[in-house]
């Protein structure tokens, strides 16, 4: 394996987003911190499944957890989706630059064809 | 299973992005269409593995393929990453609205404390 830490982090981030229940947990946590049972309720999901999904979200750098006494509370990481946004944004900027270059080329060619 | 088609499509899209080799294929295809062997070369990967990765990218709506004679050519789908961008963008807008409301609340409270 010759993959950088960055690449592995992106793998885990996008993997964490690739599940509807996990995306719904993200939306719930965007309203404020929550315990495992609070996160389980609207999903009608057993607690051990919720705990597994939360571990995937934590490994992806999207949520953070903290234990207060016997209750573990989850919250969104600061800039939880910033890396996903940056990755997509970089590609979009690059593609737009390609299209701009193509457009300029086509306009220049059209100018040359003018009488 | 009670998931919408939209949710399943997002699952496949983010799953397709959750692998470094697949992300490198996206970057290669952003420079123009390519055959399986052209995509395999820089990755030093066996053709059957490349074909599997391309199937995942195609299922995620990121690439399209076309068969010309015996050669199958792959290219990026139009707006390949638009759904990923939209999903992240919606969340970001919602979170910013939350923070703006919080900021207004804090400013209002500060005003009230003024002599």
PDB file of C-alpha atoms in Angstrom:
ATOM      1  CA  UNK A   1       0.000   0.000   0.000  1.00  0.00           C
ATOM      2  CA  UNK A   2       1.424   3.346  -1.041  1.00  0.00           C
ATOM      3  CA  UNK A   3      -1.389   5.708  -0.124  1.00  0.00           C
ATOM      4  CA  UNK A   4      -0.882   8.907   1.775  1.00  0.00           C
ATOM      5  CA  UNK A   5      -2.583   9.666   5.077  1.00  0.00           C
ATOM      6  CA  UNK A   6      -4.568  12.347   3.269  1.00  0.00           C
ATOM      7  CA  UNK A   7      -5.962   9.796   0.821  1.00  0.00           C
ATOM      8  CA  UNK A   8      -6.907   7.431   3.638  1.00  0.00           C
ATOM      9  CA  UNK A   9      -8.636  10.260   5.486  1.00  0.00           C
ATOM     10  CA  UNK A  10     -10.649  11.112   2.351  1.00  0.00           C
ATOM     11  CA  UNK A  11     -11.537   7.418   1.928  1.00  0.00           C
ATOM     12  CA  UNK A  12     -12.945   7.347   5.470  1.00  0.00           C
ATOM     13  CA  UNK A  13     -14.732  10.682   5.062  1.00  0.00           C
ATOM     14  CA  UNK A  14     -16.548   9.703   1.847  1.00  0.00           C
ATOM     15  CA  UNK A  15     -17.261   6.206   3.213  1.00  0.00           C
ATOM     16  CA  UNK A  16     -18.888   7.842   6.252  1.00  0.00           C
ATOM     17  CA  UNK A  17     -21.159   9.868   3.930  1.00  0.00           C
ATOM     18  CA  UNK A  18     -22.125   6.808   1.842  1.00  0.00           C
ATOM     19  CA  UNK A  19     -25.015   5.723   4.073  1.00  0.00           C
ATOM     20  CA  UNK A  20     -28.445   7.311   4.481  1.00  0.00           C
ATOM     21  CA  UNK A  21     -28.701   6.605   8.241  1.00  0.00           C
ATOM     22  CA  UNK A  22     -25.323   8.230   8.825  1.00  0.00           C
ATOM     23  CA  UNK A  23     -26.328  11.246   6.724  1.00  0.00           C
ATOM     24  CA  UNK A  24     -29.501  11.568   8.809  1.00  0.00           C
ATOM     25  CA  UNK A  25     -27.398  11.469  11.997  1.00  0.00           C
ATOM     26  CA  UNK A  26     -25.304  14.322  10.586  1.00  0.00           C
ATOM     27  CA  UNK A  27     -28.488  16.336  10.011  1.00  0.00           C
ATOM     28  CA  UNK A  28     -29.696  15.594  13.550  1.00  0.00           C
ATOM     29  CA  UNK A  29     -26.326  16.625  15.023  1.00  0.00           C
ATOM     30  CA  UNK A  30     -26.343  19.857  13.038  1.00  0.00           C
ATOM     31  CA  UNK A  31     -29.172  20.931  15.396  1.00  0.00           C
ATOM     32  CA  UNK A  32     -26.983  20.284  18.460  1.00  0.00           C
ATOM     33  CA  UNK A  33     -25.180  17.554  20.436  1.00  0.00           C
ATOM     34  CA  UNK A  34     -27.051  14.302  21.166  1.00  0.00           C
ATOM     35  CA  UNK A  35     -26.660  11.022  23.035  1.00  0.00           C
ATOM     36  CA  UNK A  36     -26.741   7.599  21.353  1.00  0.00           C
ATOM     37  CA  UNK A  37     -30.350   7.004  22.421  1.00  0.00           C
ATOM     38  CA  UNK A  38     -31.449  10.438  21.164  1.00  0.00           C
ATOM     39  CA  UNK A  39     -29.838   9.627  17.816  1.00  0.00           C
ATOM     40  CA  UNK A  40     -31.425   6.152  17.719  1.00  0.00           C
ATOM     41  CA  UNK A  41     -35.033   7.310  18.291  1.00  0.00           C
ATOM     42  CA  UNK A  42     -35.951   8.960  14.936  1.00  0.00           C
ATOM     43  CA  UNK A  43     -34.118   6.219  13.024  1.00  0.00           C
ATOM     44  CA  UNK A  44     -35.948   3.384  14.826  1.00  0.00           C
ATOM     45  CA  UNK A  45     -32.577   1.658  15.035  1.00  0.00           C
ATOM     46  CA  UNK A  46     -31.078  -0.603  17.737  1.00  0.00           C
ATOM     47  CA  UNK A  47     -28.438   1.084  19.897  1.00  0.00           C
ATOM     48  CA  UNK A  48     -25.535  -1.195  18.849  1.00  0.00           C
ATOM     49  CA  UNK A  49     -26.168  -0.298  15.172  1.00  0.00           C
ATOM     50  CA  UNK A  50     -26.217   3.402  16.029  1.00  0.00           C
ATOM     51  CA  UNK A  51     -22.935   3.015  17.937  1.00  0.00           C
ATOM     52  CA  UNK A  52     -21.351   1.346  14.878  1.00  0.00           C
ATOM     53  CA  UNK A  53     -22.520   4.113  12.543  1.00  0.00           C
ATOM     54  CA  UNK A  54     -21.206   6.752  14.970  1.00  0.00           C
ATOM     55  CA  UNK A  55     -17.806   5.040  15.023  1.00  0.00           C
ATOM     56  CA  UNK A  56     -17.704   5.296  11.210  1.00  0.00           C
ATOM     57  CA  UNK A  57     -18.653   9.000  11.392  1.00  0.00           C
ATOM     58  CA  UNK A  58     -15.985   9.573  14.071  1.00  0.00           C
ATOM     59  CA  UNK A  59     -13.342   7.766  11.989  1.00  0.00           C
ATOM     60  CA  UNK A  60     -14.308   9.999   9.059  1.00  0.00           C
ATOM     61  CA  UNK A  61     -13.631  13.101  11.162  1.00  0.00           C
ATOM     62  CA  UNK A  62     -17.280  14.196  10.962  1.00  0.00           C
ATOM     63  CA  UNK A  63     -18.335  13.792  14.608  1.00  0.00           C
ATOM     64  CA  UNK A  64     -16.599  14.043  17.971  1.00  0.00           C
ATOM     65  CA  UNK A  65     -17.702  12.376  21.208  1.00  0.00           C
ATOM     66  CA  UNK A  66     -17.245  13.083  24.877  1.00  0.00           C
ATOM     67  CA  UNK A  67     -18.128  10.966  27.886  1.00  0.00           C
ATOM     68  CA  UNK A  68     -19.860  12.703  30.803  1.00  0.00           C
ATOM     69  CA  UNK A  69     -20.376  10.162  33.589  1.00  0.00           C
ATOM     70  CA  UNK A  70     -22.203   7.247  31.961  1.00  0.00           C
ATOM     71  CA  UNK A  71     -23.506   9.145  28.944  1.00  0.00           C
ATOM     72  CA  UNK A  72     -21.480   9.649  25.761  1.00  0.00           C
ATOM     73  CA  UNK A  73     -22.494  12.761  23.829  1.00  0.00           C
ATOM     74  CA  UNK A  74     -21.851  13.248  20.129  1.00  0.00           C
ATOM     75  CA  UNK A  75     -21.493  16.510  18.253  1.00  0.00           C
ATOM     76  CA  UNK A  76     -20.423  17.619  14.784  1.00  0.00           C
ATOM     77  CA  UNK A  77     -16.713  18.289  14.375  1.00  0.00           C
ATOM     78  CA  UNK A  78     -15.871  21.904  13.503  1.00  0.00           C
ATOM     79  CA  UNK A  79     -15.827  22.187   9.698  1.00  0.00           C
ATOM     80  CA  UNK A  80     -17.139  18.621   9.551  1.00  0.00           C
ATOM     81  CA  UNK A  81     -17.622  18.664   5.793  1.00  0.00           C
ATOM     82  CA  UNK A  82     -14.848  21.114   4.883  1.00  0.00           C
ATOM     83  CA  UNK A  83     -12.551  18.425   3.431  1.00  0.00           C
ATOM     84  CA  UNK A  84     -15.323  16.956   1.270  1.00  0.00           C
ATOM     85  CA  UNK A  85     -16.244  20.453   0.107  1.00  0.00           C
ATOM     86  CA  UNK A  86     -12.603  21.300  -0.638  1.00  0.00           C
ATOM     87  CA  UNK A  87     -12.052  18.112  -2.653  1.00  0.00           C
ATOM     88  CA  UNK A  88     -15.149  18.681  -4.804  1.00  0.00           C
ATOM     89  CA  UNK A  89     -14.429  22.418  -5.089  1.00  0.00           C
ATOM     90  CA  UNK A  90     -10.858  21.860  -6.362  1.00  0.00           C
ATOM     91  CA  UNK A  91     -12.121  19.558  -9.134  1.00  0.00           C
ATOM     92  CA  UNK A  92     -14.856  21.981 -10.116  1.00  0.00           C
ATOM     93  CA  UNK A  93     -12.383  24.885 -10.316  1.00  0.00           C
ATOM     94  CA  UNK A  94     -10.052  22.770 -12.467  1.00  0.00           C
ATOM     95  CA  UNK A  95     -12.876  21.697 -14.801  1.00  0.00           C
ATOM     96  CA  UNK A  96     -14.126  25.269 -15.143  1.00  0.00           C
ATOM     97  CA  UNK A  97     -10.582  26.351 -16.077  1.00  0.00           C
ATOM     98  CA  UNK A  98     -10.582  23.642 -18.781  1.00  0.00           C
ATOM     99  CA  UNK A  99     -13.925  24.840 -20.139  1.00  0.00           C
ATOM    100  CA  UNK A 100     -12.802  28.491 -20.051  1.00  0.00           C
ATOM    101  CA  UNK A 101      -9.685  27.579 -22.043  1.00  0.00           C
ATOM    102  CA  UNK A 102     -11.837  25.672 -24.549  1.00  0.00           C
ATOM    103  CA  UNK A 103     -14.240  28.617 -24.823  1.00  0.00           C
ATOM    104  CA  UNK A 104     -11.363  31.070 -25.434  1.00  0.00           C
ATOM    105  CA  UNK A 105      -9.956  28.739 -28.101  1.00  0.00           C
ATOM    106  CA  UNK A 106     -13.335  28.494 -29.839  1.00  0.00           C
ATOM    107  CA  UNK A 107     -13.836  32.295 -29.691  1.00  0.00           C
ATOM    108  CA  UNK A 108     -10.313  32.921 -31.030  1.00  0.00           C
ATOM    109  CA  UNK A 109     -10.916  30.452 -33.852  1.00  0.00           C
ATOM    110  CA  UNK A 110     -14.233  32.137 -34.643  1.00  0.00           C
ATOM    111  CA  UNK A 111     -12.461  35.558 -34.756  1.00  0.00           C
ATOM    112  CA  UNK A 112      -9.913  34.237 -37.219  1.00  0.00           C
ATOM    113  CA  UNK A 113     -12.714  33.011 -39.474  1.00  0.00           C
ATOM    114  CA  UNK A 114     -14.271  36.491 -39.553  1.00  0.00           C
ATOM    115  CA  UNK A 115     -13.702  38.479 -42.749  1.00  0.00           C
TER     116      UNK A 115
ATOM    117  CA  UNK B   1     -35.784  -1.089   3.491  1.00  0.00           C
ATOM    118  CA  UNK B   2     -37.524   2.249   3.282  1.00  0.00           C
ATOM    119  CA  UNK B   3     -34.949   4.375   1.532  1.00  0.00           C
ATOM    120  CA  UNK B   4     -35.736   6.632  -1.378  1.00  0.00           C
ATOM    121  CA  UNK B   5     -34.035   6.332  -4.762  1.00  0.00           C
ATOM    122  CA  UNK B   6     -32.353   9.653  -4.056  1.00  0.00           C
ATOM    123  CA  UNK B   7     -30.771   8.279  -0.881  1.00  0.00           C
ATOM    124  CA  UNK B   8     -29.555   5.167  -2.706  1.00  0.00           C
ATOM    125  CA  UNK B   9     -28.071   7.322  -5.460  1.00  0.00           C
ATOM    126  CA  UNK B  10     -26.201   9.409  -2.857  1.00  0.00           C
ATOM    127  CA  UNK B  11     -24.965   6.195  -1.180  1.00  0.00           C
ATOM    128  CA  UNK B  12     -23.499   5.014  -4.500  1.00  0.00           C
ATOM    129  CA  UNK B  13     -22.046   8.426  -5.322  1.00  0.00           C
ATOM    130  CA  UNK B  14     -20.199   8.822  -2.000  1.00  0.00           C
ATOM    131  CA  UNK B  15     -19.140   5.151  -2.065  1.00  0.00           C
ATOM    132  CA  UNK B  16     -17.616   5.758  -5.515  1.00  0.00           C
ATOM    133  CA  UNK B  17     -15.599   8.683  -4.087  1.00  0.00           C
ATOM    134  CA  UNK B  18     -14.386   6.662  -1.071  1.00  0.00           C
ATOM    135  CA  UNK B  19     -11.365   5.130  -2.821  1.00  0.00           C
ATOM    136  CA  UNK B  20      -8.099   6.778  -3.833  1.00  0.00           C
ATOM    137  CA  UNK B  21      -7.709   4.823  -7.107  1.00  0.00           C
ATOM    138  CA  UNK B  22     -11.207   5.820  -8.153  1.00  0.00           C
ATOM    139  CA  UNK B  23     -10.531   9.472  -7.276  1.00  0.00           C
ATOM    140  CA  UNK B  24      -7.364   9.317  -9.394  1.00  0.00           C
ATOM    141  CA  UNK B  25      -9.400   7.902 -12.302  1.00  0.00           C
ATOM    142  CA  UNK B  26     -11.790  10.871 -11.961  1.00  0.00           C
ATOM    143  CA  UNK B  27      -8.813  13.247 -12.174  1.00  0.00           C
ATOM    144  CA  UNK B  28      -7.471  11.410 -15.241  1.00  0.00           C
ATOM    145  CA  UNK B  29     -10.909  11.540 -16.917  1.00  0.00           C
ATOM    146  CA  UNK B  30     -11.235  15.264 -16.201  1.00  0.00           C
ATOM    147  CA  UNK B  31      -8.471  15.687 -18.827  1.00  0.00           C
ATOM    148  CA  UNK B  32     -10.527  13.810 -21.438  1.00  0.00           C
ATOM    149  CA  UNK B  33     -12.040  10.392 -22.304  1.00  0.00           C
ATOM    150  CA  UNK B  34      -9.857   7.291 -21.882  1.00  0.00           C
ATOM    151  CA  UNK B  35      -9.901   3.533 -22.478  1.00  0.00           C
ATOM    152  CA  UNK B  36      -9.537   0.950 -19.701  1.00  0.00           C
ATOM    153  CA  UNK B  37      -5.857   0.361 -20.553  1.00  0.00           C
ATOM    154  CA  UNK B  38      -5.113   4.108 -20.594  1.00  0.00           C
ATOM    155  CA  UNK B  39      -6.704   4.372 -17.145  1.00  0.00           C
ATOM    156  CA  UNK B  40      -4.795   1.324 -15.855  1.00  0.00           C
ATOM    157  CA  UNK B  41      -1.306   2.536 -16.864  1.00  0.00           C
ATOM    158  CA  UNK B  42      -0.600   5.342 -14.318  1.00  0.00           C
ATOM    159  CA  UNK B  43      -2.196   3.279 -11.529  1.00  0.00           C
ATOM    160  CA  UNK B  44      -0.072   0.159 -12.250  1.00  0.00           C
ATOM    161  CA  UNK B  45      -3.263  -1.835 -11.799  1.00  0.00           C
ATOM    162  CA  UNK B  46      -4.496  -5.023 -13.498  1.00  0.00           C
ATOM    163  CA  UNK B  47      -7.243  -4.457 -16.085  1.00  0.00           C
ATOM    164  CA  UNK B  48      -9.934  -6.473 -14.226  1.00  0.00           C
ATOM    165  CA  UNK B  49      -9.462  -4.294 -11.120  1.00  0.00           C
ATOM    166  CA  UNK B  50      -9.743  -1.151 -13.232  1.00  0.00           C
ATOM    167  CA  UNK B  51     -12.940  -2.483 -14.819  1.00  0.00           C
ATOM    168  CA  UNK B  52     -14.414  -3.108 -11.343  1.00  0.00           C
ATOM    169  CA  UNK B  53     -13.543   0.402 -10.153  1.00  0.00           C
ATOM    170  CA  UNK B  54     -15.051   1.884 -13.328  1.00  0.00           C
ATOM    171  CA  UNK B  55     -18.280  -0.048 -12.713  1.00  0.00           C
ATOM    172  CA  UNK B  56     -18.482   1.525  -9.240  1.00  0.00           C
ATOM    173  CA  UNK B  57     -17.880   4.989 -10.731  1.00  0.00           C
ATOM    174  CA  UNK B  58     -20.538   4.335 -13.387  1.00  0.00           C
ATOM    175  CA  UNK B  59     -23.030   3.141 -10.755  1.00  0.00           C
ATOM    176  CA  UNK B  60     -22.328   6.356  -8.799  1.00  0.00           C
ATOM    177  CA  UNK B  61     -23.258   8.432 -11.855  1.00  0.00           C
ATOM    178  CA  UNK B  62     -19.742   9.870 -12.119  1.00  0.00           C
ATOM    179  CA  UNK B  63     -18.588   8.301 -15.402  1.00  0.00           C
ATOM    180  CA  UNK B  64     -20.284   7.194 -18.611  1.00  0.00           C
ATOM    181  CA  UNK B  65     -18.981   4.599 -21.060  1.00  0.00           C
ATOM    182  CA  UNK B  66     -19.446   3.943 -24.755  1.00  0.00           C
ATOM    183  CA  UNK B  67     -18.310   0.973 -26.821  1.00  0.00           C
ATOM    184  CA  UNK B  68     -16.702   1.735 -30.209  1.00  0.00           C
ATOM    185  CA  UNK B  69     -15.919  -1.568 -31.900  1.00  0.00           C
ATOM    186  CA  UNK B  70     -13.843  -3.539 -29.384  1.00  0.00           C
ATOM    187  CA  UNK B  71     -12.773  -0.585 -27.277  1.00  0.00           C
ATOM    188  CA  UNK B  72     -14.878   0.820 -24.433  1.00  0.00           C
ATOM    189  CA  UNK B  73     -14.202   4.487 -23.754  1.00  0.00           C
ATOM    190  CA  UNK B  74     -14.949   6.181 -20.451  1.00  0.00           C
ATOM    191  CA  UNK B  75     -15.637   9.849 -19.830  1.00  0.00           C
ATOM    192  CA  UNK B  76     -16.874  12.002 -16.960  1.00  0.00           C
ATOM    193  CA  UNK B  77     -20.638  12.424 -16.750  1.00  0.00           C
ATOM    194  CA  UNK B  78     -21.836  16.019 -17.188  1.00  0.00           C
ATOM    195  CA  UNK B  79     -21.961  17.621 -13.721  1.00  0.00           C
ATOM    196  CA  UNK B  80     -20.326  14.469 -12.353  1.00  0.00           C
ATOM    197  CA  UNK B  81     -19.916  15.879  -8.850  1.00  0.00           C
ATOM    198  CA  UNK B  82     -22.932  18.222  -8.815  1.00  0.00           C
ATOM    199  CA  UNK B  83     -24.991  16.009  -6.470  1.00  0.00           C
ATOM    200  CA  UNK B  84     -22.124  15.668  -3.988  1.00  0.00           C
ATOM    201  CA  UNK B  85     -21.556  19.423  -4.151  1.00  0.00           C
ATOM    202  CA  UNK B  86     -25.271  20.132  -3.674  1.00  0.00           C
ATOM    203  CA  UNK B  87     -25.547  17.820  -0.667  1.00  0.00           C
ATOM    204  CA  UNK B  88     -22.556  19.390   1.092  1.00  0.00           C
ATOM    205  CA  UNK B  89     -23.631  22.917   0.062  1.00  0.00           C
ATOM    206  CA  UNK B  90     -27.156  22.506   1.506  1.00  0.00           C
ATOM    207  CA  UNK B  91     -25.739  21.468   4.886  1.00  0.00           C
ATOM    208  CA  UNK B  92     -23.245  24.306   4.907  1.00  0.00           C
ATOM    209  CA  UNK B  93     -25.984  26.857   4.135  1.00  0.00           C
ATOM    210  CA  UNK B  94     -28.145  25.429   6.928  1.00  0.00           C
ATOM    211  CA  UNK B  95     -25.271  25.518   9.454  1.00  0.00           C
ATOM    212  CA  UNK B  96     -24.369  29.075   8.491  1.00  0.00           C
ATOM    213  CA  UNK B  97     -28.011  30.076   9.058  1.00  0.00           C
ATOM    214  CA  UNK B  98     -27.800  28.490  12.535  1.00  0.00           C
ATOM    215  CA  UNK B  99     -24.600  30.386  13.333  1.00  0.00           C
ATOM    216  CA  UNK B 100     -26.050  33.655  12.014  1.00  0.00           C
ATOM    217  CA  UNK B 101     -29.102  33.228  14.262  1.00  0.00           C
ATOM    218  CA  UNK B 102     -26.817  32.507  17.217  1.00  0.00           C
ATOM    219  CA  UNK B 103     -24.677  35.539  16.422  1.00  0.00           C
ATOM    220  CA  UNK B 104     -27.769  37.797  16.203  1.00  0.00           C
ATOM    221  CA  UNK B 105     -28.981  36.417  19.529  1.00  0.00           C
ATOM    222  CA  UNK B 106     -25.614  37.096  21.180  1.00  0.00           C
ATOM    223  CA  UNK B 107     -25.449  40.622  19.723  1.00  0.00           C
ATOM    224  CA  UNK B 108     -29.021  41.381  20.848  1.00  0.00           C
ATOM    225  CA  UNK B 109     -28.224  40.098  24.338  1.00  0.00           C
ATOM    226  CA  UNK B 110     -25.066  42.226  24.428  1.00  0.00           C
ATOM    227  CA  UNK B 111     -27.121  45.291  23.414  1.00  0.00           C
ATOM    228  CA  UNK B 112     -29.559  44.706  26.258  1.00  0.00           C
ATOM    229  CA  UNK B 113     -26.678  44.555  28.725  1.00  0.00           C
ATOM    230  CA  UNK B 114     -25.417  47.976  27.552  1.00  0.00           C
ATOM    231  CA  UNK B 115     -26.108  50.866  29.915  1.00  0.00           C
TER     232      UNK B 115
END
